[in-house]
CSV table of C-alpha atoms in Angstrom, one decimal:
chain,number,residue,atom,x,y,z
A,1,UNK,CA,0.0,0.1,0.0
A,2,UNK,CA,2.7,2.4,1.0
A,3,UNK,CA,4.4,1.8,-2.5
A,4,UNK,CA,1.4,4.0,-4.1
A,5,UNK,CA,2.8,7.0,-2.2
A,6,UNK,CA,5.7,7.0,-4.8
A,7,UNK,CA,3.0,8.0,-7.4
A,8,UNK,CA,1.6,11.0,-5.4
A,9,UNK,CA,2.1,14.2,-7.7
A,10,UNK,CA,0.7,16.9,-5.4
A,11,UNK,CA,1.9,16.7,-1.8
A,12,UNK,CA,1.5,19.0,1.3
A,13,UNK,CA,4.2,19.1,3.9
A,14,UNK,CA,3.2,20.5,7.3
A,15,UNK,CA,6.1,21.4,9.7
A,16,UNK,CA,5.4,22.3,13.4
A,17,UNK,CA,7.0,24.9,15.5
A,18,UNK,CA,8.8,22.1,17.6
A,19,UNK,CA,10.6,21.1,14.4
A,20,UNK,CA,11.5,24.6,13.5
A,21,UNK,CA,12.7,25.7,16.8
A,22,UNK,CA,15.2,24.6,19.4
A,23,UNK,CA,13.9,23.9,22.9
A,24,UNK,CA,16.0,27.0,24.0
A,25,UNK,CA,14.1,29.2,21.8
A,26,UNK,CA,16.6,29.6,18.9
A,27,UNK,CA,15.6,28.8,15.3
A,28,UNK,CA,16.7,25.5,14.2
A,29,UNK,CA,18.4,26.5,10.9
A,30,UNK,CA,19.9,23.0,10.2
A,31,UNK,CA,16.6,21.4,10.1
A,32,UNK,CA,15.1,24.2,8.0
A,33,UNK,CA,18.0,24.0,5.5
A,34,UNK,CA,17.5,20.2,5.2
A,35,UNK,CA,13.7,20.8,4.7
A,36,UNK,CA,14.1,23.3,1.8
A,37,UNK,CA,16.7,20.9,0.2
A,38,UNK,CA,14.4,17.8,0.4
A,39,UNK,CA,11.3,19.9,-0.9
A,40,UNK,CA,13.5,21.4,-3.6
A,41,UNK,CA,14.6,17.9,-4.7
A,42,UNK,CA,10.9,16.9,-4.9
A,43,UNK,CA,10.4,19.8,-7.3
A,44,UNK,CA,13.3,18.6,-9.3
A,45,UNK,CA,11.5,15.2,-9.6
A,46,UNK,CA,8.5,17.2,-10.9
A,47,UNK,CA,6.3,16.8,-7.9
A,48,UNK,CA,4.1,19.7,-6.8
A,49,UNK,CA,4.9,20.8,-3.1
A,50,UNK,CA,3.1,23.0,-0.7
A,51,UNK,CA,4.5,23.8,2.7
A,52,UNK,CA,2.3,24.6,5.6
A,53,UNK,CA,4.7,26.2,8.1
A,54,UNK,CA,4.0,27.2,11.7
A,55,UNK,CA,6.5,29.0,13.7
A,56,UNK,CA,5.7,32.8,13.2
A,57,UNK,CA,5.4,33.5,16.9
A,58,UNK,CA,8.3,31.2,17.9
A,59,UNK,CA,10.6,33.1,15.5
A,60,UNK,CA,9.1,36.3,16.4
A,61,UNK,CA,10.0,35.7,20.1
A,62,UNK,CA,13.6,34.9,19.1
A,63,UNK,CA,13.7,38.0,16.7
A,64,UNK,CA,12.5,40.4,19.5
A,65,UNK,CA,14.6,38.5,22.1
A,66,UNK,CA,11.7,37.8,24.3
A,67,UNK,CA,12.0,34.9,26.6
A,68,UNK,CA,8.3,34.3,27.2
A,69,UNK,CA,5.2,34.4,25.1
A,70,UNK,CA,3.0,37.3,26.1
A,71,UNK,CA,-0.5,36.6,27.1
A,72,UNK,CA,-2.5,39.4,25.4
A,73,UNK,CA,-3.8,38.8,21.8
A,74,UNK,CA,-2.6,42.1,20.5
A,75,UNK,CA,1.0,41.3,21.6
A,76,UNK,CA,0.9,37.8,20.3
A,77,UNK,CA,-0.4,39.2,16.9
A,78,UNK,CA,2.3,41.8,16.7
A,79,UNK,CA,4.9,39.1,17.5
A,80,UNK,CA,3.5,36.9,14.8
A,81,UNK,CA,3.8,39.8,12.2
A,82,UNK,CA,7.5,40.2,12.9
A,83,UNK,CA,8.0,36.4,13.1
A,84,UNK,CA,6.2,35.7,9.8
A,85,UNK,CA,8.3,38.2,8.0
A,86,UNK,CA,11.5,36.6,9.4
A,87,UNK,CA,10.3,33.1,8.7
A,88,UNK,CA,9.6,34.0,5.1
A,89,UNK,CA,13.1,35.7,4.7
A,90,UNK,CA,14.6,32.4,5.9
A,91,UNK,CA,12.6,30.3,3.6
A,92,UNK,CA,13.1,32.6,0.6
A,93,UNK,CA,16.8,32.7,1.0
A,94,UNK,CA,17.2,28.9,1.5
A,95,UNK,CA,14.9,27.9,-1.3
A,96,UNK,CA,16.4,30.5,-3.6
A,97,UNK,CA,19.7,28.7,-3.2
A,98,UNK,CA,18.2,25.7,-4.8
A,99,UNK,CA,16.6,27.9,-7.6
A,100,UNK,CA,13.0,27.9,-6.4
A,101,UNK,CA,11.0,31.1,-5.7
A,102,UNK,CA,8.4,31.0,-2.9
A,103,UNK,CA,5.1,32.5,-2.4
A,104,UNK,CA,3.4,33.4,0.9
A,105,UNK,CA,-0.3,32.5,1.4
A,106,UNK,CA,-1.8,33.6,4.8
A,107,UNK,CA,-5.1,32.3,5.3
A,108,UNK,CA,-8.2,32.8,7.8
A,109,UNK,CA,-11.1,30.5,8.2
A,110,UNK,CA,-13.5,32.8,6.8
A,111,UNK,CA,-11.5,33.0,3.5
A,112,UNK,CA,-11.8,29.1,2.9
A,113,UNK,CA,-15.5,28.9,4.0
A,114,UNK,CA,-16.7,31.5,1.7
A,115,UNK,CA,-17.1,30.1,-1.7
A,116,UNK,CA,-15.9,33.0,-3.9
A,117,UNK,CA,-12.8,33.5,-1.8
A,118,UNK,CA,-12.1,29.9,-1.6
A,119,UNK,CA,-12.2,29.7,-5.3
A,120,UNK,CA,-9.7,32.5,-5.6
A,121,UNK,CA,-7.5,30.8,-3.1
A,122,UNK,CA,-7.5,27.5,-5.1
A,123,UNK,CA,-6.7,29.6,-8.3
A,124,UNK,CA,-3.9,31.2,-6.5
A,125,UNK,CA,-2.3,27.8,-5.5
A,126,UNK,CA,-2.8,26.3,-8.8
A,127,UNK,CA,-1.3,29.3,-10.6
A,128,UNK,CA,1.8,29.2,-8.1
A,129,UNK,CA,2.3,25.5,-8.6
A,130,UNK,CA,1.9,25.7,-12.4
A,131,UNK,CA,4.7,28.3,-12.5
A,132,UNK,CA,7.0,26.3,-10.3
A,133,UNK,CA,6.7,28.5,-7.2
A,134,UNK,CA,6.5,26.8,-3.7
A,135,UNK,CA,3.6,28.1,-1.9
A,136,UNK,CA,4.4,28.4,1.9
A,137,UNK,CA,1.2,28.6,4.0
A,138,UNK,CA,0.4,29.8,7.4
A,139,UNK,CA,-2.7,31.0,9.3
A,140,UNK,CA,-2.8,34.8,9.3
A,141,UNK,CA,-2.2,35.1,13.1
A,142,UNK,CA,-2.1,38.8,12.9
A,143,UNK,CA,-5.8,39.3,12.2
A,144,UNK,CA,-7.4,35.9,13.1
A,145,UNK,CA,-10.0,36.1,15.8
A,146,UNK,CA,-12.4,33.6,17.4
A,147,UNK,CA,-15.7,35.1,18.3
A,148,UNK,CA,-19.2,33.9,18.2
A,149,UNK,CA,-20.2,35.8,15.0
A,150,UNK,CA,-16.9,36.3,13.5
A,151,UNK,CA,-14.7,33.1,13.6
A,152,UNK,CA,-11.6,33.4,11.5
A,153,UNK,CA,-9.3,31.0,13.3
A,154,UNK,CA,-8.5,27.5,12.2
A,155,UNK,CA,-7.2,26.8,15.6
A,156,UNK,CA,-4.0,25.1,14.7
A,157,UNK,CA,-2.0,24.3,11.5
A,158,UNK,CA,-2.7,20.6,11.7
A,159,UNK,CA,-6.2,21.3,10.7
A,160,UNK,CA,-5.2,24.0,8.4
A,161,UNK,CA,-2.8,21.6,6.5
A,162,UNK,CA,-5.6,19.1,6.1
A,163,UNK,CA,-7.9,21.8,4.6
A,164,UNK,CA,-5.1,22.8,2.1
A,165,UNK,CA,-4.7,19.3,1.1
A,166,UNK,CA,-8.4,19.0,0.2
A,167,UNK,CA,-8.4,22.4,-1.5
A,168,UNK,CA,-5.6,21.9,-3.8
A,169,UNK,CA,-6.7,18.2,-4.3
A,170,UNK,CA,-3.3,16.9,-2.9
A,171,UNK,CA,-3.0,13.2,-2.9
A,172,UNK,CA,-0.8,13.1,0.3
A,173,UNK,CA,-0.3,15.1,3.5
A,174,UNK,CA,3.0,14.6,5.3
A,175,UNK,CA,2.9,16.0,8.9
A,176,UNK,CA,6.1,16.4,10.4
A,177,UNK,CA,6.1,16.6,14.2
A,178,UNK,CA,8.2,15.8,17.3
A,179,UNK,CA,7.0,12.3,17.6
A,180,UNK,CA,7.6,9.2,15.4
A,181,UNK,CA,4.0,8.5,14.8
A,182,UNK,CA,0.8,7.6,16.7
A,183,UNK,CA,1.0,5.2,19.4
A,184,UNK,CA,-1.1,2.9,21.5
A,185,UNK,CA,0.4,4.5,24.6
A,186,UNK,CA,2.4,7.6,25.4
A,187,UNK,CA,6.0,6.7,24.4
A,188,UNK,CA,7.4,9.2,26.8
A,189,UNK,CA,5.8,7.3,29.6
A,190,UNK,CA,6.1,3.8,28.3
A,191,UNK,CA,9.2,3.3,26.0
A,192,UNK,CA,7.8,-0.1,25.0
A,193,UNK,CA,4.7,1.5,23.6
A,194,UNK,CA,3.7,0.2,20.1
A,195,UNK,CA,3.2,2.6,17.2
A,196,UNK,CA,0.3,2.1,14.7
A,197,UNK,CA,1.6,1.3,11.2
A,198,UNK,CA,-1.7,2.2,9.6
A,199,UNK,CA,-5.0,3.8,10.7
A,200,UNK,CA,-8.0,3.6,8.4
A,201,UNK,CA,-10.6,5.3,10.8
A,202,UNK,CA,-10.3,7.7,13.6
A,203,UNK,CA,-12.4,6.1,16.3
A,204,UNK,CA,-13.5,7.2,19.9
A,205,UNK,CA,-10.9,4.6,21.1
A,206,UNK,CA,-8.1,6.5,19.3
A,207,UNK,CA,-9.3,9.9,20.4
A,208,UNK,CA,-9.0,8.7,24.0
A,209,UNK,CA,-5.5,7.9,23.5
A,210,UNK,CA,-4.7,11.5,22.4
A,211,UNK,CA,-4.7,14.6,24.3
A,212,UNK,CA,-2.7,17.3,25.7
A,213,UNK,CA,-1.0,20.5,24.3
A,214,UNK,CA,2.1,20.5,22.1
A,215,UNK,CA,5.5,22.2,22.8
A,216,UNK,CA,6.0,25.6,24.7
A,217,UNK,CA,6.2,27.4,21.4
A,218,UNK,CA,3.4,25.5,19.5
A,219,UNK,CA,-0.3,25.1,19.9
A,220,UNK,CA,-0.9,21.6,18.5
A,221,UNK,CA,-0.8,18.1,20.1
A,222,UNK,CA,-1.8,14.7,19.3
A,223,UNK,CA,-5.6,15.5,19.4
A,224,UNK,CA,-5.2,18.1,16.7
A,225,UNK,CA,-3.2,15.8,14.6
A,226,UNK,CA,-6.0,13.1,14.9
A,227,UNK,CA,-8.6,15.6,13.9
A,228,UNK,CA,-6.5,16.6,10.8
A,229,UNK,CA,-6.3,12.8,10.0
A,230,UNK,CA,-10.0,12.4,10.4
A,231,UNK,CA,-10.7,15.3,8.1
A,232,UNK,CA,-8.1,13.7,5.4
A,233,UNK,CA,-9.8,10.3,5.6
A,234,UNK,CA,-13.3,11.9,5.3
A,235,UNK,CA,-12.1,13.6,2.2
A,236,UNK,CA,-10.2,10.6,0.7
A,237,UNK,CA,-6.8,12.1,1.2
A,238,UNK,CA,-3.8,10.0,2.7
A,239,UNK,CA,-1.7,11.5,5.7
A,240,UNK,CA,1.5,10.3,7.2
A,241,UNK,CA,2.4,11.4,10.7
A,242,UNK,CA,6.3,11.2,11.2
A,243,UNK,CA,9.1,12.8,13.2
A,244,UNK,CA,10.5,16.0,11.6
A,245,UNK,CA,13.9,16.0,13.2
A,246,UNK,CA,15.5,14.8,10.0
A,247,UNK,CA,13.4,15.9,6.9
A,248,UNK,CA,15.3,13.4,4.9
A,249,UNK,CA,12.7,10.9,6.0
A,250,UNK,CA,10.3,12.5,3.5
A,251,UNK,CA,12.2,10.6,0.7
A,252,UNK,CA,11.7,7.4,2.6
A,253,UNK,CA,8.0,8.2,3.1
A,254,UNK,CA,7.4,8.7,-0.6
A,255,UNK,CA,9.5,5.7,-1.4
A,256,UNK,CA,6.9,3.6,0.5
A,257,UNK,CA,9.1,2.7,3.5
A,258,UNK,CA,7.2,2.2,6.8
A,259,UNK,CA,8.0,5.5,8.4
A,260,UNK,CA,5.5,7.1,10.9
A,261,UNK,CA,1.9,6.2,10.8
A,262,UNK,CA,-0.1,6.2,7.7
A,263,UNK,CA,-3.7,7.2,7.7
A,264,UNK,CA,-5.5,6.0,4.6
A,265,UNK,CA,-8.9,4.7,3.4
A,266,UNK,CA,-7.1,1.9,1.3
A,267,UNK,CA,-7.0,-1.0,3.5
A,268,UNK,CA,-4.7,-3.9,3.5
A,269,UNK,CA,-4.2,-7.0,5.7
A,270,UNK,CA,-2.4,-6.3,8.9
A,271,UNK,CA,-2.2,-7.5,12.4
A,272,UNK,CA,-4.1,-5.7,15.1
A,273,UNK,CA,-0.8,-4.5,16.4
A,274,UNK,CA,0.0,-2.7,13.1
A,275,UNK,CA,-3.2,-1.1,12.0
A,276,UNK,CA,-6.7,-0.2,13.2
A,277,UNK,CA,-10.0,-0.1,11.4
């Protein structure tokens, strides 16, 4: 089944803040450089790549030399504005070294929910991809709000990446995180915990295994990743959850190697320790 991933033409890669930032708050330039090289090589292989990147607030905190994240929304949005600019500068410089221009797409929920603006967003994605430009997507944290009558926040980039995968009709979403995949138990508490090889349905049982917030600099956790996987499955997209410490694993994922957890509607025979239906 995983061998079919090699034929995927349009791929969304989501990278979390924990992958882009060191635990000390500094930007992880080594990982970002590897990521840009891998995605550029995929473009060399004539695959279409979209990068959904978190990290605006984390990078903004580092740029402004702030040790702690402020609590007020206006302060967070100001930091996101600074960090998003710096993050795009880093991506533009590194992708440019491999000959690929990048285009920034900042989204809010109302944009993708409203039919006309959603169609415009899809057209923008397709135009960028057709011209060999790598779209880099993030939620527009500088303006996104969550109110009863004006909800513009996606809540997390895990969900956003799944929505983008559906919008652009991508065959595969690769979600890079700080964990190797989805486990039966928390591997930090039980080193012997078994990891799911494949998941074909996000059940209540799986949801009970997930929970908790992500890193200090991020907003996601395993629950948001399962929600993204559920969205992908319900919209006939495939998703792989894997560790982003070494972006070179993207090659192995696309080659069909058993890396991380594959969420797919395409079922194959497997033991109960390897997959769940």
